[in-house]
Coordinates of C-alpha atoms in Angstrom, one line a residue:
M287 CA 141.0 215.8 5.6
D288 CA 139.6 212.7 5.0
S289 CA 141.2 209.1 5.8
P290 CA 143.7 208.0 2.7
A291 CA 142.3 205.1 0.6
V292 CA 145.4 202.8 1.8
P293 CA 146.6 204.0 5.1
T294 CA 150.1 204.6 6.0
R295 CA 151.3 202.0 8.7
R296 CA 154.6 202.0 10.4
V297 CA 156.4 199.0 10.8
R298 CA 157.0 197.9 14.6
G299 CA 160.3 199.6 15.9
E300 CA 160.6 202.0 12.8
S301 CA 162.0 205.2 13.5
G302 CA 160.4 208.8 12.5
L303 CA 163.6 209.1 10.1
A304 CA 163.1 205.7 8.7
V305 CA 159.4 207.0 7.8
R306 CA 160.4 210.0 6.3
V307 CA 163.1 208.4 4.2
R308 CA 160.7 206.1 3.0
D309 CA 158.1 208.2 2.1
H310 CA 160.7 210.3 0.1
A311 CA 161.5 207.2 -1.7
L312 CA 158.0 206.7 -2.8
R313 CA 157.6 209.9 -3.8
L314 CA 160.8 210.2 -5.8
P315 CA 159.3 208.5 -9.1
L316 CA 156.2 211.2 -9.2
Q317 CA 159.1 214.2 -8.8
T318 CA 161.2 212.3 -11.1
W319 CA 158.3 212.2 -13.5
F320 CA 157.4 215.9 -13.4
L321 CA 161.3 217.1 -13.8
L322 CA 162.2 215.0 -16.7
L323 CA 158.6 215.3 -18.6
V324 CA 156.8 218.4 -17.7
F325 CA 159.5 221.2 -16.0
A326 CA 162.2 220.3 -18.3
P327 CA 160.4 220.4 -21.5
I328 CA 158.8 224.0 -20.8
L329 CA 162.1 225.1 -19.4
L330 CA 163.7 224.3 -22.5
M331 CA 161.3 225.7 -24.8
V332 CA 161.8 228.7 -22.9
V333 CA 165.5 228.4 -23.1
Y334 CA 165.0 228.0 -26.9
S335 CA 162.9 231.4 -27.0
I336 CA 165.9 233.5 -25.9
W337 CA 168.3 231.9 -28.4
R338 CA 168.9 232.9 -32.1
S339 CA 168.8 231.0 -35.0
D340 CA 171.4 231.6 -38.1
G341 CA 170.7 229.8 -41.2
G342 CA 168.4 227.1 -39.5
V343 CA 170.9 226.5 -37.1
T344 CA 170.2 227.1 -33.5
V345 CA 172.8 229.0 -32.0
H346 CA 173.2 229.3 -28.0
D347 CA 173.7 233.3 -28.0
W348 CA 171.1 234.9 -25.6
T349 CA 169.0 237.5 -27.1
T350 CA 165.2 238.7 -26.6
N351 CA 164.9 239.6 -30.3
N352 CA 162.7 236.7 -30.9
Y353 CA 160.1 238.3 -28.5
S354 CA 160.9 241.7 -30.2
D355 CA 159.9 240.5 -33.2
V356 CA 156.7 238.7 -32.2
I357 CA 155.7 241.6 -30.2
S358 CA 156.4 244.2 -33.0
S359 CA 154.8 242.2 -35.8
P360 CA 151.5 243.2 -37.1
T361 CA 151.1 239.9 -39.0
Y362 CA 151.5 238.1 -35.5
R363 CA 149.3 240.2 -33.7
L364 CA 146.5 239.7 -36.3
L365 CA 146.9 236.3 -36.4
L366 CA 146.8 235.9 -32.5
W367 CA 143.7 237.7 -32.2
R368 CA 142.3 235.7 -35.1
T369 CA 143.2 232.5 -33.3
L370 CA 141.9 233.5 -29.8
Y371 CA 138.7 234.8 -31.2
T372 CA 137.9 231.9 -33.5
A373 CA 139.2 229.4 -30.8
T374 CA 136.8 231.1 -28.1
A375 CA 133.8 231.3 -30.3
A376 CA 134.0 227.9 -31.2
A377 CA 134.4 226.6 -27.6
A378 CA 131.4 228.9 -26.8
L379 CA 129.0 227.4 -29.8
A380 CA 130.1 223.7 -28.9
T381 CA 129.0 224.7 -25.1
L382 CA 126.0 225.9 -26.1
I383 CA 125.2 222.8 -28.3
A384 CA 127.0 220.0 -25.9
F385 CA 125.3 221.6 -22.4
P386 CA 121.9 220.9 -23.4
M387 CA 122.5 217.8 -24.6
A388 CA 124.0 216.3 -21.7
Y389 CA 121.2 218.3 -20.0
F390 CA 118.9 216.2 -21.7
V391 CA 120.7 213.0 -21.4
S392 CA 121.2 213.4 -17.3
R393 CA 117.4 214.4 -16.9
R394 CA 115.3 213.1 -19.2
L395 CA 116.5 209.8 -20.6
R396 CA 116.7 206.6 -18.2
R397 CA 116.4 203.3 -20.4
Y398 CA 118.6 204.3 -23.4
R399 CA 121.0 207.0 -21.4
M400 CA 124.2 204.5 -21.9
V401 CA 123.3 204.7 -26.1
A402 CA 123.4 208.3 -25.8
I403 CA 126.4 208.9 -24.3
V404 CA 127.9 206.4 -26.3
L405 CA 127.0 207.7 -29.3
V406 CA 128.6 211.0 -28.6
I407 CA 131.9 209.1 -27.8
I408 CA 132.3 206.9 -31.1
P409 CA 133.3 209.9 -33.1
L410 CA 136.3 210.2 -30.8
W411 CA 137.4 206.9 -32.3
V412 CA 137.2 207.9 -35.7
S413 CA 140.3 209.9 -36.9
M414 CA 139.9 213.6 -36.2
L415 CA 141.7 214.4 -39.9
L416 CA 139.1 212.2 -41.7
R417 CA 136.2 213.9 -39.6
I418 CA 137.5 217.4 -40.7
F419 CA 138.2 215.9 -44.3
A420 CA 134.9 214.8 -44.6
W421 CA 133.7 218.3 -44.0
K422 CA 135.5 219.3 -47.6
I423 CA 133.3 216.6 -49.2
I424 CA 130.1 218.1 -47.7
L425 CA 131.0 222.0 -48.3
G426 CA 133.1 221.8 -51.3
D427 CA 132.2 222.9 -54.8
H428 CA 130.6 219.2 -56.0
G429 CA 129.8 218.4 -52.0
I430 CA 126.8 217.5 -50.8
L431 CA 125.4 221.2 -49.6
N432 CA 126.4 222.5 -53.2
S433 CA 124.4 219.5 -54.7
A434 CA 121.4 219.8 -52.4
L435 CA 121.2 223.6 -53.3
L436 CA 121.4 222.9 -57.0
E437 CA 118.5 220.1 -57.0
I438 CA 116.2 222.3 -55.3
G439 CA 117.0 225.4 -57.5
A440 CA 118.4 227.6 -55.0
I441 CA 121.6 228.3 -56.8
N442 CA 122.5 227.9 -60.5
T443 CA 126.2 227.0 -60.2
P444 CA 128.4 225.4 -57.6
S445 CA 129.3 228.2 -54.8
S446 CA 132.9 228.2 -53.5
A447 CA 131.7 230.3 -50.6
F448 CA 131.4 227.5 -48.5
L449 CA 134.8 226.3 -47.9
Y450 CA 138.3 228.0 -47.4
T451 CA 136.4 230.7 -45.3
R452 CA 137.1 231.6 -41.4
F453 CA 133.5 230.4 -40.8
T454 CA 134.2 226.8 -42.1
V455 CA 137.2 226.5 -39.8
L456 CA 134.6 227.7 -36.7
L457 CA 132.1 225.4 -37.9
T458 CA 134.8 222.4 -37.9
L459 CA 136.3 223.4 -34.6
T460 CA 132.9 223.5 -33.0
Y461 CA 132.4 219.9 -34.6
V462 CA 135.4 218.6 -33.1
A463 CA 135.1 220.1 -29.7
I464 CA 131.3 219.0 -28.9
P465 CA 131.9 215.5 -27.9
F466 CA 134.7 216.8 -25.0
V467 CA 132.0 219.7 -23.6
F468 CA 129.5 217.0 -23.7
I469 CA 131.3 214.3 -21.3
T470 CA 132.5 217.1 -18.7
S471 CA 129.0 218.8 -18.4
Y472 CA 127.2 215.2 -18.2
S473 CA 129.8 214.4 -15.3
A474 CA 129.0 217.7 -13.8
L475 CA 125.6 217.2 -14.1
E476 CA 125.4 213.5 -12.9
R477 CA 126.8 214.3 -9.5
I478 CA 124.0 216.7 -8.8
P479 CA 121.5 215.0 -6.1
P480 CA 117.8 214.6 -7.9
S481 CA 116.4 215.2 -4.3
L482 CA 117.8 218.8 -4.3
I483 CA 115.9 219.3 -7.8
E484 CA 113.0 217.7 -6.6
A485 CA 113.3 220.1 -3.2
S486 CA 113.0 223.0 -5.4
Y487 CA 109.9 222.0 -7.4
D488 CA 108.3 221.0 -4.2
S489 CA 109.0 224.4 -2.8
G490 CA 107.3 226.0 -5.7
A491 CA 110.2 227.3 -7.9
G492 CA 109.6 226.8 -11.8
S493 CA 112.2 225.4 -14.1
W494 CA 113.9 228.2 -14.8
P495 CA 114.6 229.3 -11.0
T496 CA 115.6 225.8 -10.4
F497 CA 118.1 225.6 -13.1
R498 CA 119.5 229.2 -12.2
N499 CA 119.7 228.7 -8.7
V500 CA 120.3 225.0 -8.3
V501 CA 121.3 223.3 -11.4
W502 CA 123.8 225.9 -12.9
P503 CA 125.7 226.8 -9.7
L504 CA 126.7 222.8 -9.4
A505 CA 127.2 222.4 -12.9
K506 CA 129.1 225.3 -14.1
Q507 CA 132.5 224.2 -13.3
G508 CA 132.2 221.1 -15.1
V509 CA 131.0 223.2 -18.0
A510 CA 133.8 225.4 -17.9
I511 CA 136.3 222.7 -17.6
G512 CA 134.8 221.3 -21.1
F513 CA 134.9 224.9 -22.4
G514 CA 138.7 225.1 -21.4
L515 CA 139.3 221.8 -22.9
A516 CA 137.4 222.9 -26.3
L517 CA 139.5 226.1 -26.3
L518 CA 142.7 224.5 -26.0
L519 CA 141.9 222.0 -28.6
A520 CA 141.2 225.0 -31.0
I521 CA 144.3 226.9 -30.1
G522 CA 146.6 224.3 -30.8
D523 CA 145.0 223.0 -33.8
Y524 CA 147.0 223.8 -36.9
L525 CA 145.0 221.0 -39.1
T526 CA 141.9 222.1 -39.4
P527 CA 142.9 225.8 -40.8
S528 CA 145.4 223.7 -43.2
L529 CA 142.4 221.7 -44.5
V530 CA 139.4 223.8 -44.7
G531 CA 140.7 227.4 -43.6
G532 CA 142.6 228.5 -46.7
L533 CA 144.3 231.8 -46.6
S534 CA 141.6 233.6 -45.0
G535 CA 141.6 231.0 -42.2
T536 CA 145.0 230.8 -41.4
M537 CA 145.6 230.6 -37.5
L538 CA 148.7 231.2 -35.4
G539 CA 149.2 227.2 -34.9
S540 CA 150.2 226.8 -38.7
V541 CA 152.9 229.9 -38.6
I542 CA 154.4 228.2 -35.5
A543 CA 154.4 224.7 -36.9
S544 CA 155.8 226.4 -40.1
Q545 CA 159.0 227.7 -37.7
F546 CA 159.7 224.1 -36.8
G547 CA 159.4 222.7 -40.1
L548 CA 160.1 224.5 -43.5
V549 CA 161.6 227.7 -42.0
G550 CA 163.6 226.1 -39.5
N551 CA 163.7 228.8 -36.9
W552 CA 163.0 227.1 -34.0
P553 CA 164.2 229.9 -31.5
L554 CA 161.5 232.2 -32.7
G555 CA 158.7 229.2 -33.1
A556 CA 159.4 229.0 -29.3
A557 CA 158.8 232.5 -28.6
M558 CA 155.5 232.7 -30.6
A559 CA 154.6 229.4 -28.8
I560 CA 155.2 230.9 -25.5
T561 CA 153.5 234.2 -26.1
L562 CA 150.5 232.0 -27.5
L563 CA 150.5 229.9 -24.1
L564 CA 150.4 233.0 -22.0
A565 CA 147.7 234.8 -23.9
V566 CA 145.7 231.3 -23.7
G567 CA 146.7 231.2 -19.6
L568 CA 145.2 234.7 -18.8
L569 CA 142.1 233.7 -21.0
L570 CA 141.7 230.7 -18.8
L571 CA 142.3 232.6 -15.5
V572 CA 139.6 235.1 -16.6
G573 CA 137.1 232.3 -17.5
A574 CA 137.9 230.3 -14.0
W575 CA 137.3 233.4 -12.2
F576 CA 134.0 234.0 -13.4
V577 CA 133.1 230.6 -12.8
R578 CA 134.3 230.3 -9.4
S579 CA 132.3 228.8 -6.6
E580 CA 132.1 228.3 -3.0
G581 CA 132.0 224.3 -3.3
V582 CA 131.6 221.5 -5.3
L583 CA 128.7 218.9 -4.3
E584 CA 129.1 215.5 -5.3
A585 CA 126.2 213.1 -5.5
D586 CA 126.2 209.6 -6.5
A587 CA 126.2 209.4 -9.9
G588 CA 123.9 207.7 -12.1
V589 CA 120.8 208.4 -10.3
A590 CA 118.1 209.9 -12.3
M591 CA 115.0 211.9 -11.3
R592 CA 111.7 210.2 -11.8
P593 CA 110.4 210.8 -15.0
E594 CA 107.0 211.8 -13.5
A595 CA 108.8 214.3 -11.4
W596 CA 110.4 216.1 -14.2
R597 CA 107.8 216.2 -16.7
G598 CA 105.6 217.6 -14.1
A599 CA 108.0 220.3 -12.9
S600 CA 110.2 221.2 -16.1
V601 CA 108.7 220.6 -19.5
G602 CA 105.5 222.5 -19.6
D603 CA 103.8 222.7 -23.0
R604 CA 104.5 220.7 -26.2
A605 CA 106.4 223.5 -27.8
R606 CA 109.1 223.5 -25.3
S607 CA 109.0 219.5 -25.3
A608 CA 109.6 219.8 -29.0
I609 CA 112.6 222.3 -28.8
S610 CA 114.0 220.3 -26.0
W611 CA 114.1 216.9 -28.3
A612 CA 115.4 219.2 -31.3
A613 CA 118.3 220.4 -29.2
F614 CA 118.9 216.9 -28.3
I615 CA 118.5 215.2 -31.6
L616 CA 120.0 217.7 -34.0
P617 CA 123.8 217.7 -32.8
Y618 CA 123.7 213.9 -33.3
L619 CA 122.7 214.5 -37.2
F620 CA 125.5 217.1 -36.8
L621 CA 128.1 214.6 -35.3
Y622 CA 127.4 211.8 -37.5
L623 CA 127.1 213.5 -41.2
P624 CA 130.8 213.5 -41.8
L625 CA 130.9 209.7 -40.4
L626 CA 128.0 208.7 -43.0
V627 CA 130.1 210.8 -45.5
I628 CA 133.4 208.7 -44.8
I629 CA 131.6 205.2 -44.7
V630 CA 129.5 206.2 -48.0
F631 CA 132.7 207.2 -49.9
S632 CA 134.6 204.2 -48.5
F633 CA 132.1 201.9 -51.3
N634 CA 132.5 204.7 -53.8
D635 CA 133.7 203.3 -57.1
S636 CA 136.0 206.7 -57.7
D637 CA 139.5 207.8 -56.7
V638 CA 137.9 211.2 -56.5
Q639 CA 135.8 212.3 -53.4
V640 CA 133.2 214.2 -55.1
L641 CA 129.5 213.9 -55.8
P642 CA 127.5 212.4 -58.1
L643 CA 128.6 208.8 -56.5
A644 CA 130.3 206.6 -59.2
G645 CA 129.2 203.4 -58.2
F646 CA 129.1 200.8 -55.5
T647 CA 132.5 198.9 -55.1
T648 CA 134.1 197.1 -52.0
R649 CA 137.8 197.4 -53.9
W650 CA 138.9 199.7 -51.3
Y651 CA 138.3 197.5 -48.4
D652 CA 140.0 194.4 -50.6
A653 CA 143.1 196.8 -51.2
L654 CA 143.9 197.5 -47.5
L655 CA 145.9 194.2 -46.9
S656 CA 148.3 195.1 -49.8
D657 CA 148.8 198.3 -48.7
T658 CA 152.0 198.0 -46.6
A659 CA 152.6 201.4 -45.7
L660 CA 149.1 202.2 -44.4
M661 CA 148.9 198.7 -42.4
A662 CA 152.7 199.6 -40.9
A663 CA 151.3 202.7 -39.7
L664 CA 148.0 201.3 -38.3
R665 CA 150.4 198.8 -36.4
R666 CA 152.6 201.7 -34.8
T667 CA 149.4 203.2 -33.8
L668 CA 148.3 200.4 -31.9
L669 CA 151.8 199.9 -30.5
V670 CA 151.9 203.4 -29.2
G671 CA 148.3 203.2 -28.0
V672 CA 149.0 199.9 -26.1
G673 CA 152.3 201.0 -24.7
S674 CA 151.4 204.5 -23.6
V675 CA 148.3 203.3 -21.9
A676 CA 150.6 200.3 -20.3
I677 CA 152.9 203.1 -18.8
G678 CA 149.7 205.2 -17.9
T679 CA 148.1 202.7 -16.1
V680 CA 151.0 201.6 -14.1
V681 CA 152.4 205.1 -13.4
G682 CA 148.8 206.8 -12.9
T683 CA 147.6 203.9 -10.9
Y684 CA 151.0 204.7 -8.5
F685 CA 151.0 208.3 -8.5
A686 CA 146.8 208.4 -7.8
L687 CA 147.7 206.2 -4.5
I688 CA 150.6 208.3 -3.5
F689 CA 148.0 211.3 -3.9
A690 CA 145.1 209.7 -2.1
N691 CA 147.6 209.0 0.7
T692 CA 148.9 212.5 1.2
R693 CA 147.0 215.7 1.3
N694 CA 149.1 218.8 1.7
R695 CA 149.9 222.2 -0.3
G696 CA 152.9 220.8 -1.8
M697 CA 151.2 217.6 -3.1
T698 CA 148.5 219.6 -4.6
I699 CA 151.1 221.7 -6.2
L700 CA 152.6 218.7 -7.5
K701 CA 149.3 217.2 -8.9
A702 CA 148.7 220.5 -10.7
G703 CA 152.2 220.1 -12.4
L704 CA 151.6 216.7 -13.3
T705 CA 148.2 217.6 -15.1
L706 CA 149.8 220.4 -16.9
P707 CA 150.4 218.4 -20.2
V708 CA 146.6 217.8 -20.6
L709 CA 146.1 221.8 -20.4
L710 CA 148.8 222.6 -23.0
P711 CA 147.8 223.0 -26.2
G712 CA 148.7 220.2 -28.1
M713 CA 151.2 222.0 -30.2
V714 CA 153.2 223.5 -27.5
L715 CA 153.1 220.4 -25.5
G716 CA 154.7 218.5 -29.0
L717 CA 157.2 221.4 -29.6
A718 CA 158.5 221.2 -25.8
L719 CA 158.9 217.8 -26.2
A720 CA 160.7 217.9 -29.7
I721 CA 162.9 220.1 -28.1
T722 CA 163.8 218.1 -25.2
F723 CA 164.4 214.9 -27.1
R724 CA 166.3 216.7 -29.5
E725 CA 168.9 218.5 -26.9
A726 CA 169.1 214.9 -25.2
G727 CA 170.0 213.5 -28.4
F728 CA 167.1 211.0 -29.2
Q729 CA 166.1 209.6 -32.5
F730 CA 162.5 210.6 -33.4
G731 CA 160.6 207.3 -33.6
I732 CA 158.2 205.1 -31.8
P733 CA 159.9 205.2 -28.3
T734 CA 159.5 209.2 -28.3
I735 CA 156.1 209.1 -29.5
M736 CA 155.1 206.4 -26.7
V737 CA 156.9 208.8 -24.2
G738 CA 155.2 211.8 -25.4
H739 CA 151.7 210.1 -25.4
A740 CA 152.2 208.9 -22.0
T741 CA 152.8 212.6 -20.6
F742 CA 149.1 213.4 -21.3
V743 CA 147.6 209.7 -21.3
T744 CA 149.1 209.3 -17.4
P745 CA 147.8 212.3 -15.8
V746 CA 144.2 211.6 -17.4
I747 CA 144.3 208.1 -16.0
M748 CA 145.6 209.4 -12.8
L749 CA 142.8 211.4 -12.3
V750 CA 139.9 209.1 -12.9
I751 CA 141.6 206.6 -10.4
L752 CA 142.2 209.3 -7.9
A753 CA 138.5 210.0 -8.2
R754 CA 137.6 206.6 -7.3
L755 CA 140.0 205.9 -4.5
R756 CA 139.0 209.0 -2.7
R757 CA 135.5 207.4 -2.8
L758 CA 136.3 204.3 -1.1
D759 CA 135.8 203.2 2.3
P760 CA 139.1 203.7 4.3
S761 CA 138.1 201.1 7.1
L762 CA 138.7 198.0 4.7
A763 CA 142.3 199.0 3.8
Q764 CA 142.9 199.9 7.5
A765 CA 141.4 196.3 8.5
S766 CA 143.5 194.6 6.1
M767 CA 146.8 196.2 7.3
D768 CA 145.8 195.6 10.8
C769 CA 145.6 191.9 9.9
G770 CA 149.2 191.8 8.9
A771 CA 148.8 192.5 5.3
G772 CA 151.3 195.0 3.6
H773 CA 150.7 197.7 1.2
L774 CA 151.2 195.5 -1.7
R775 CA 149.1 192.8 -0.6
T776 CA 146.4 195.5 0.4
F777 CA 146.2 196.9 -3.1
W778 CA 145.9 193.5 -4.7
Y779 CA 143.0 192.0 -2.7
V780 CA 141.3 195.4 -1.4
I781 CA 142.0 198.2 -3.4
L782 CA 142.2 197.0 -6.6
P783 CA 139.1 195.2 -7.1
Q784 CA 137.2 198.2 -6.0
I785 CA 138.8 200.5 -8.7
R786 CA 138.8 198.0 -11.2
S787 CA 136.0 199.5 -13.2
A788 CA 137.8 202.8 -13.0
L789 CA 141.0 201.3 -14.3
I790 CA 139.3 199.8 -17.4
G791 CA 137.4 203.1 -18.2
A792 CA 140.5 205.2 -17.5
A793 CA 142.5 202.8 -20.1
L794 CA 139.8 202.9 -22.5
L795 CA 139.9 206.6 -22.3
G796 CA 143.9 206.8 -22.5
F797 CA 143.7 204.7 -25.3
T798 CA 141.2 206.7 -27.4
L799 CA 143.2 210.1 -26.9
S800 CA 146.6 208.1 -27.9
F801 CA 145.2 206.5 -31.1
D802 CA 143.7 209.6 -32.8
E803 CA 146.5 212.2 -31.3
I804 CA 148.5 213.6 -34.4
I805 CA 149.5 217.0 -33.1
V806 CA 152.2 216.1 -30.4
T807 CA 152.9 212.8 -32.9
Y808 CA 153.7 215.0 -35.7
F809 CA 156.4 216.5 -34.0
L810 CA 157.8 213.3 -32.7
S811 CA 157.2 210.4 -35.2
G812 CA 160.3 211.1 -37.7
S813 CA 160.3 208.7 -40.4
E814 CA 157.8 206.4 -38.3
P815 CA 154.6 208.1 -39.1
T816 CA 151.5 206.6 -37.1
L817 CA 148.1 206.4 -38.8
P818 CA 146.6 209.8 -38.2
V819 CA 150.1 211.3 -39.4
Y820 CA 150.1 209.0 -42.4
I821 CA 146.7 210.3 -43.3
W822 CA 147.9 214.0 -43.0
N823 CA 150.7 213.1 -45.3
Q824 CA 148.0 211.4 -47.5
L825 CA 145.7 214.2 -47.3
R826 CA 148.6 216.7 -48.5
F827 CA 150.2 214.5 -51.2
G828 CA 147.3 212.0 -52.7
F829 CA 144.5 211.1 -50.8
T830 CA 143.0 207.2 -51.3
P831 CA 139.6 206.3 -50.8
K832 CA 141.4 203.3 -48.8
I833 CA 141.9 205.6 -45.7
N834 CA 138.1 205.9 -45.4
A835 CA 137.8 202.0 -45.7
I836 CA 140.1 201.4 -42.8
F837 CA 138.5 204.0 -40.7
S838 CA 134.8 202.8 -41.5
L839 CA 136.2 199.6 -39.9
I840 CA 137.6 201.2 -36.9
G841 CA 134.9 202.7 -36.3
V842 CA 132.7 199.9 -36.3
A843 CA 135.2 197.9 -34.2
S844 CA 135.3 200.7 -31.8
L845 CA 131.5 200.6 -31.4
V846 CA 131.9 197.0 -30.3
V847 CA 134.5 197.5 -28.1
V848 CA 132.7 200.5 -26.2
L849 CA 129.7 198.2 -26.2
I850 CA 131.7 195.5 -24.9
A851 CA 133.6 197.8 -22.2
G852 CA 130.2 199.1 -21.3
R853 CA 128.8 195.8 -20.2
V854 CA 132.1 195.1 -18.6
L855 CA 131.7 198.1 -16.3
R856 CA 128.2 197.5 -15.7
S857 CA 128.9 194.2 -14.4
E858 CA 131.6 195.7 -12.3
L859 CA 129.6 198.3 -10.9
R860 CA 127.2 195.8 -9.4
T861 CA 129.8 193.5 -7.8
E862 CA 132.0 196.3 -6.5
G863 CA 132.6 196.8 -2.8
P864 CA 131.3 199.2 -0.5
V865 CA 132.5 202.7 -1.0
A866 CA 132.4 205.8 1.6
P867 CA 129.7 207.6 2.3
R868 CA 129.2 211.0 1.1
S869 CA 130.3 212.7 4.3
A870 CA 133.5 210.6 4.3
A871 CA 134.2 211.0 0.8
A872 CA 136.3 213.9 -0.9
P873 CA 135.0 215.4 -3.7
S874 CA 135.9 213.6 -6.9
L875 CA 135.7 216.8 -9.0
S876 CA 138.6 218.1 -7.0
A877 CA 140.7 215.5 -8.8

């Protein structure tokens, strides 16, 4: 077992009982967080599923009729099957697109690597709802695709076959999932030592044997994590089917959401959600079984192979090189087409989002400040994002320090429990929290949204910081405490300077997740919608191009923030303290 990042020191004269009491006191916030914000919501949703509803009122009578209705319903079974295979297909397509991109960036690019990574992350800062809505403009009767086909004479009249189909849902879910699969795949590929690949080539192995026997075994767990995230996103997404799917593209999430909305049958909705969760869990367990490996290898991140070694070993002829470049460039065009549509229509002098364009105007930007409802929603979004990240940074760092100092089976199980909100479909998490706040008597609003976001932002920040803590040289903290410094001073002057870059990156990631979150927020917002919820209401009851304008500005601001953060992080990495050797560091992927 590795040495802890911040060693625990017994005070002179302190008894063993006092040490145990102190340790339990330090872990009490962690256990309380788990019980109140993870275990209790899931337990309450299970309890709700075995109650009954009478005219929209939940009656506390125990029954299994909800599960009987779910299992015996042909409609539910059909929608469950459609949801699972559509989500699985979208995750698989996203993986097939994103992994070659990550592979290319990791092994071919050097000078422009950070630019390539940032360009994949930028779409995550633009509202998912608006990116989905952009596909309606692209695929609609008067959209870009129909206009292009009419222009070249491929069709005589606009076709309605491109929108409100299952394929449209699959296409859009794949589009949304690509950045997540890219990030996890790239992280896994970056941890493979280039020396192993060079050794494989030096031993006479070609490109395919090297990939099959060296790269894939070490990268497949990261790819599987990305696939799982994409699957969970697709399964818990009831927005995409509602916007671009129509009746033929309806998935189970829309039906479950309606039980907690228009229908008002919360017990039946809870039973549906739990049945879906069990099916997803089984699917993920099967996937984890196929990608299991004997161990995970970690290497210094950011170390690229020499281009000349790669070229001589893997590219081969010009045709293969062209294919690899195409597999790298085309997904970027796919990612940025909806963003380009948003920007173009933010300058279109028409209230209707169709082609041809009516003319150039900036009036939608001028009208932003006068739209009090939109600006209020933006302020709520920023407030929730900053608040949830503040909670997540403080609490997540504290939890990471506890886990870095304690390595036993019980703490491993507890860590897995704390990360459960990240793994739950957003719809299930939102419903569980909504039930919890309802039973506790809380009014839905900014505080409930902030706490809801903190449940999934905190474990993300915790895992990032924990991975960094386990790479530190423990002798530095030990020397600090041997010199008489306490835990707080050791953390402030020794540990914090070494994890600062990870802290900044984790906070930015947490803010990104919070800023664009809508599925959990929708169930917790009440009468105080954040910007994504406000947009969702506008898309259903009257879209205005001002929304295009504000998200164009947010996209530009996001690019500036990410570039500045990248520069700060690179500066921090150049000045960071030493880390433990590979032999002394725990694999960060274990976090």
